[in-house]
Short mmCIF file of C-alpha atoms in Angstrom, two decimals:
data_model
loop_
_atom_site.label_atom_id
_atom_site.label_comp_id
_atom_site.label_asym_id
_atom_site.label_seq_id
_atom_site.Cartn_x
_atom_site.Cartn_y
_atom_site.Cartn_z
CA MET A 170 12.05 8.85 18.17
CA LYS A 171 8.54 7.74 19.12
CA PRO A 172 6.17 8.02 16.16
CA THR A 173 2.63 9.20 16.77
CA HIS A 174 1.25 8.27 13.33
CA HIS A 175 1.23 4.57 12.52
CA LEU A 176 0.53 2.04 9.79
CA ASP A 177 -3.09 1.18 9.17
CA ASP A 178 -4.25 -2.32 10.15
CA ALA A 179 -5.02 -3.16 6.52
CA THR A 180 -1.50 -2.12 5.51
CA LEU A 181 0.00 -4.31 8.23
CA LEU A 182 -2.12 -7.23 7.03
CA SER A 183 -0.90 -6.78 3.47
CA TYR A 184 2.70 -6.41 4.65
CA SER A 185 2.43 -9.52 6.83
CA SER A 186 1.03 -11.61 3.97
CA GLY A 187 3.54 -10.32 1.41
CA ALA A 188 0.79 -8.71 -0.66
CA LEU A 189 1.93 -5.10 -0.25
CA PRO A 190 3.51 -3.74 -3.47
CA ALA A 191 7.30 -3.60 -3.28
CA ALA A 192 7.67 0.18 -3.15
CA LEU A 193 5.07 0.50 -0.40
CA ALA A 194 6.69 -2.37 1.51
CA VAL A 195 10.01 -0.50 1.57
CA VAL A 196 8.35 2.52 3.19
CA ALA A 197 6.44 0.31 5.63
CA SER A 198 9.73 -1.36 6.60
CA THR A 199 11.28 2.07 7.14
CA HIS A 200 8.56 2.95 9.65
CA LEU A 201 8.76 -0.45 11.33
CA GLU A 202 12.47 0.08 12.01
CA CYS A 203 11.70 2.94 14.39
CA CYS A 204 8.22 2.03 15.68
CA ALA A 205 8.02 -0.60 18.42
CA ALA A 206 4.22 -0.31 18.54
CA CYS A 207 3.82 -1.25 14.88
CA ARG A 208 6.36 -4.06 15.20
CA ALA A 209 4.29 -5.51 18.05
CA HIS A 210 1.13 -5.13 16.00
CA LEU A 211 2.83 -6.81 13.05
CA LEU A 212 3.77 -9.81 15.19
CA ASP A 213 0.15 -10.06 16.26
CA ALA A 214 -0.90 -9.95 12.59
CA ASP A 215 1.61 -12.70 11.75
CA GLN A 216 0.32 -14.92 14.53
CA ILE A 217 -3.35 -14.26 13.80
CA GLY A 218 -2.74 -14.75 10.09
CA GLY A 219 -1.23 -18.16 10.73
CA MET A 220 -4.24 -19.24 12.75
CA LEU A 221 -6.69 -17.93 10.17
CA MET A 222 -4.85 -19.69 7.35
CA GLN A 223 -5.40 -22.96 9.17
CA GLN A 224 -9.08 -22.13 9.65
CA GLN A 225 -9.50 -20.93 6.08
CA ARG A 226 -8.31 -24.26 4.72
CA VAL A 227 -11.31 -25.82 6.43
CA ASP A 228 -14.29 -23.57 5.97
CA ALA A 229 -13.61 -19.79 6.04
CA PRO A 230 -14.09 -17.66 2.89
CA ALA A 231 -11.21 -15.27 2.19
CA HIS A 232 -13.20 -12.09 2.84
CA ALA A 233 -14.54 -13.45 6.13
CA ALA A 234 -11.06 -14.38 7.30
CA ARG A 235 -9.82 -10.87 6.57
CA GLU A 236 -12.69 -9.31 8.55
CA VAL A 237 -11.95 -11.58 11.50
CA MET A 238 -8.28 -10.60 11.40
CA LEU A 239 -9.10 -6.89 11.34
CA ALA A 240 -11.40 -7.33 14.33
CA LEU A 241 -8.70 -9.17 16.25
CA LEU A 242 -6.15 -6.49 15.46
CA ASP A 243 -8.50 -3.88 16.92
CA ALA A 244 -8.44 -5.77 20.22
CA GLU A 245 -5.76 -5.34 22.88
CA PRO A 246 -2.46 -6.65 21.42
CA ALA A 247 -1.27 -9.92 22.87
CA ILE A 248 2.33 -8.71 22.63
CA GLN A 249 2.91 -5.46 24.47
CA GLN A 250 6.49 -4.84 23.33
CA ALA A 251 8.31 -6.46 20.44
CA ALA A 252 12.07 -6.85 20.69
CA PRO A 253 13.62 -4.93 17.79
CA PRO A 254 15.55 -6.94 15.20
CA PRO A 255 19.34 -6.68 15.56
CA ASP A 256 19.77 -4.15 12.74
CA ILE A 257 17.28 -1.65 14.16
CA VAL A 258 18.85 1.55 15.47
CA GLU A 259 16.64 3.32 17.99
CA GLU A 260 18.79 6.46 18.21
CA HIS A 261 18.25 9.03 15.49
CA ASP A 262 21.47 9.32 13.45
CA LEU A 263 21.06 12.33 11.18
CA ASP A 264 23.39 10.91 8.53
CA ARG A 265 22.34 7.25 8.53
CA LEU A 266 19.47 6.26 6.29
CA PRO A 267 17.18 3.50 7.59
CA SER A 268 18.33 0.00 6.65
CA ALA A 269 15.30 -0.63 4.44
CA LEU A 270 16.46 2.18 2.13
CA HIS A 271 20.07 1.05 1.72
CA PRO A 272 19.52 -1.07 -1.43
CA TRP A 273 17.84 1.87 -3.16
CA PHE A 274 19.54 5.02 -1.86
CA GLY A 275 22.71 3.95 -0.05
CA HIS A 276 23.60 4.42 3.61
CA SER A 277 24.38 8.11 4.01
CA MET A 278 22.03 11.09 3.97
CA ARG A 279 24.93 13.43 3.20
CA ALA A 280 25.96 11.40 0.16
CA LEU A 281 22.58 11.75 -1.56
CA ARG A 282 22.56 13.51 -4.92
CA TRP A 283 19.33 15.45 -5.14
CA ARG A 284 17.60 16.57 -8.33
CA ARG A 285 15.43 19.69 -8.34
CA VAL A 286 11.98 18.94 -9.76
CA ALA A 287 9.99 21.99 -8.61
CA PRO A 288 10.58 25.21 -6.65
CA GLY A 289 11.61 24.12 -3.17
CA VAL A 290 11.33 20.41 -4.00
CA GLN A 291 14.20 17.99 -4.67
CA ARG A 292 13.84 14.30 -5.39
CA ILE A 293 15.73 11.04 -5.83
CA ARG A 294 13.72 8.31 -7.51
CA ALA A 295 14.59 4.65 -6.97
CA THR A 296 15.18 2.60 -10.09
CA GLY A 297 14.61 -1.09 -10.61
CA ILE A 298 11.87 -1.52 -8.04
CA GLY A 299 8.62 -3.11 -9.13
CA GLY A 300 5.19 -2.57 -7.69
CA GLY A 301 4.93 1.19 -7.42
CA ASP A 302 7.06 4.32 -7.35
CA LEU A 303 9.63 4.88 -4.58
CA MET A 304 11.37 8.20 -3.98
CA LEU A 305 13.13 10.40 -1.47
CA LEU A 306 11.88 13.98 -1.24
CA ARG A 307 13.58 17.04 0.22
CA ILE A 308 11.16 19.94 0.61
CA ALA A 309 12.24 23.41 1.70
CA PRO A 310 11.05 24.73 5.08
CA GLY A 311 7.75 26.59 5.01
CA SER A 312 6.69 25.16 1.64
CA LYS A 313 3.05 24.52 0.79
CA LEU A 314 2.56 21.61 -1.57
CA PRO A 315 -0.31 21.66 -4.08
CA LEU A 316 -3.67 20.44 -2.86
CA HIS A 317 -4.08 16.86 -4.03
CA SER A 318 -5.66 13.48 -3.52
CA HIS A 319 -4.38 10.04 -4.48
CA GLY A 320 -5.11 7.74 -7.37
CA GLY A 321 -4.33 4.78 -5.13
CA SER A 322 -2.29 4.16 -1.99
CA GLU A 323 0.55 6.29 -0.66
CA LEU A 324 2.92 5.70 2.23
CA THR A 325 5.24 8.48 3.40
CA VAL A 326 7.69 8.32 6.32
CA ILE A 327 9.38 11.45 7.65
CA LEU A 328 13.15 11.07 8.03
CA ASP A 329 13.94 14.62 9.13
CA GLY A 330 12.03 17.87 9.51
CA ALA A 331 8.24 17.90 9.67
CA TYR A 332 5.02 18.92 7.97
CA ASP A 333 1.42 19.62 8.91
CA ASP A 334 -1.81 18.88 7.08
CA MET A 335 -5.45 18.11 7.83
CA LEU A 336 -4.39 14.85 9.50
CA GLY A 337 -2.07 16.52 12.01
CA HIS A 338 1.63 17.08 12.60
CA PHE A 339 4.10 14.60 11.11
CA GLY A 340 7.65 14.46 12.45
CA PRO A 341 10.58 12.02 12.22
CA GLY A 342 9.42 8.40 12.17
CA ASP A 343 5.77 9.23 11.54
CA VAL A 344 4.04 7.53 8.62
CA ALA A 345 1.23 8.95 6.51
CA ASP A 346 -0.80 5.94 5.35
CA LEU A 347 -3.12 7.40 2.71
CA ASP A 348 -5.64 6.17 0.18
CA SER A 349 -7.78 7.67 -2.56
CA GLY A 350 -10.19 9.15 -0.02
CA VAL A 351 -7.63 11.55 1.45
CA HIS A 352 -7.50 15.11 0.09
CA HIS A 353 -4.73 17.18 1.69
CA GLN A 354 -2.13 19.92 1.32
CA PRO A 355 1.04 19.36 3.37
CA VAL A 356 2.89 22.44 4.64
CA THR A 357 6.47 21.88 5.79
CA SER A 358 7.53 23.30 9.14
CA PRO A 359 9.95 26.23 9.35
CA GLY A 360 13.59 25.71 10.23
CA LEU A 361 14.63 22.43 8.61
CA PRO A 362 13.91 20.88 5.21
CA CYS A 363 11.41 18.07 5.35
CA ILE A 364 13.11 14.90 4.13
CA CYS A 365 10.87 11.91 3.59
CA VAL A 366 10.61 8.64 1.72
CA ALA A 367 7.38 8.13 -0.20
CA ALA A 368 5.85 5.37 -2.26
CA THR A 369 2.73 5.33 -4.41
CA ASP A 370 1.01 2.72 -6.54
CA ALA A 371 -0.77 5.32 -8.70
CA PRO A 372 -0.16 8.97 -9.64
CA LEU A 373 -1.28 11.79 -7.37
CA VAL A 374 -4.41 13.71 -8.37
CA PHE A 375 -3.82 17.48 -8.19
CA SER A 376 -6.72 19.87 -7.75
CA GLY A 377 -5.44 23.05 -9.41
CA TRP A 378 -5.11 23.33 -13.18
CA ILE A 379 -1.57 24.70 -12.94
CA ALA A 380 -0.39 21.75 -10.87
CA ARG A 381 -2.18 19.33 -13.20
CA THR A 382 -0.54 20.95 -16.23
CA LEU A 383 2.95 20.73 -14.72
CA GLN A 384 2.49 17.24 -13.23
CA PRO A 385 4.09 15.39 -16.19
CA LEU A 386 7.19 17.57 -15.85
CA PHE A 387 7.49 16.98 -12.11
CA GLY A 388 6.82 13.24 -12.41
CA PHE A 389 4.44 12.88 -9.46
#
């Protein structure tokens, strides 16, 4: 798979520095397993971050260093292709979950035990992870999710199936890197259920009163 939606530069910076909340870092790692472009960009961020840390010790304020790093990341990457780590599987195995998810959900897609939380929506929530909420979602084909925004950050990676929203078409490997400024309504594609892993660091903000009323029951 070759993803067309990638991690934001700011997310890569946070991931590189270890500042990304744990749940979000798991989803970022899931995308990085299948995205050579983001792995290359991450290596650039690691290298630039090391140089800026040296400079910051001398005279650079923290906010200035971050702005410099973002500007450098916008430039042409110094590394055109990163070699994937040994445990990365480039071929799409429909049963194998990405390695980053194994500690939380096991290895096999078929072995997952889903729980219905809403019409057409099933979920498995990870337990014991700090720094946000991590879950697998299985959404029936042709489903329209409630219109919503985000109370904080959200990362979602498609494992199988697809959905469309105002940001475009998201298929296997794609990541939706969203913040509180995004207001959208995903609609899953016909044919296959949309299976994704999602992490948030704050609850979603639903627009309709029915969705807001039922939100505590659904746990989103």
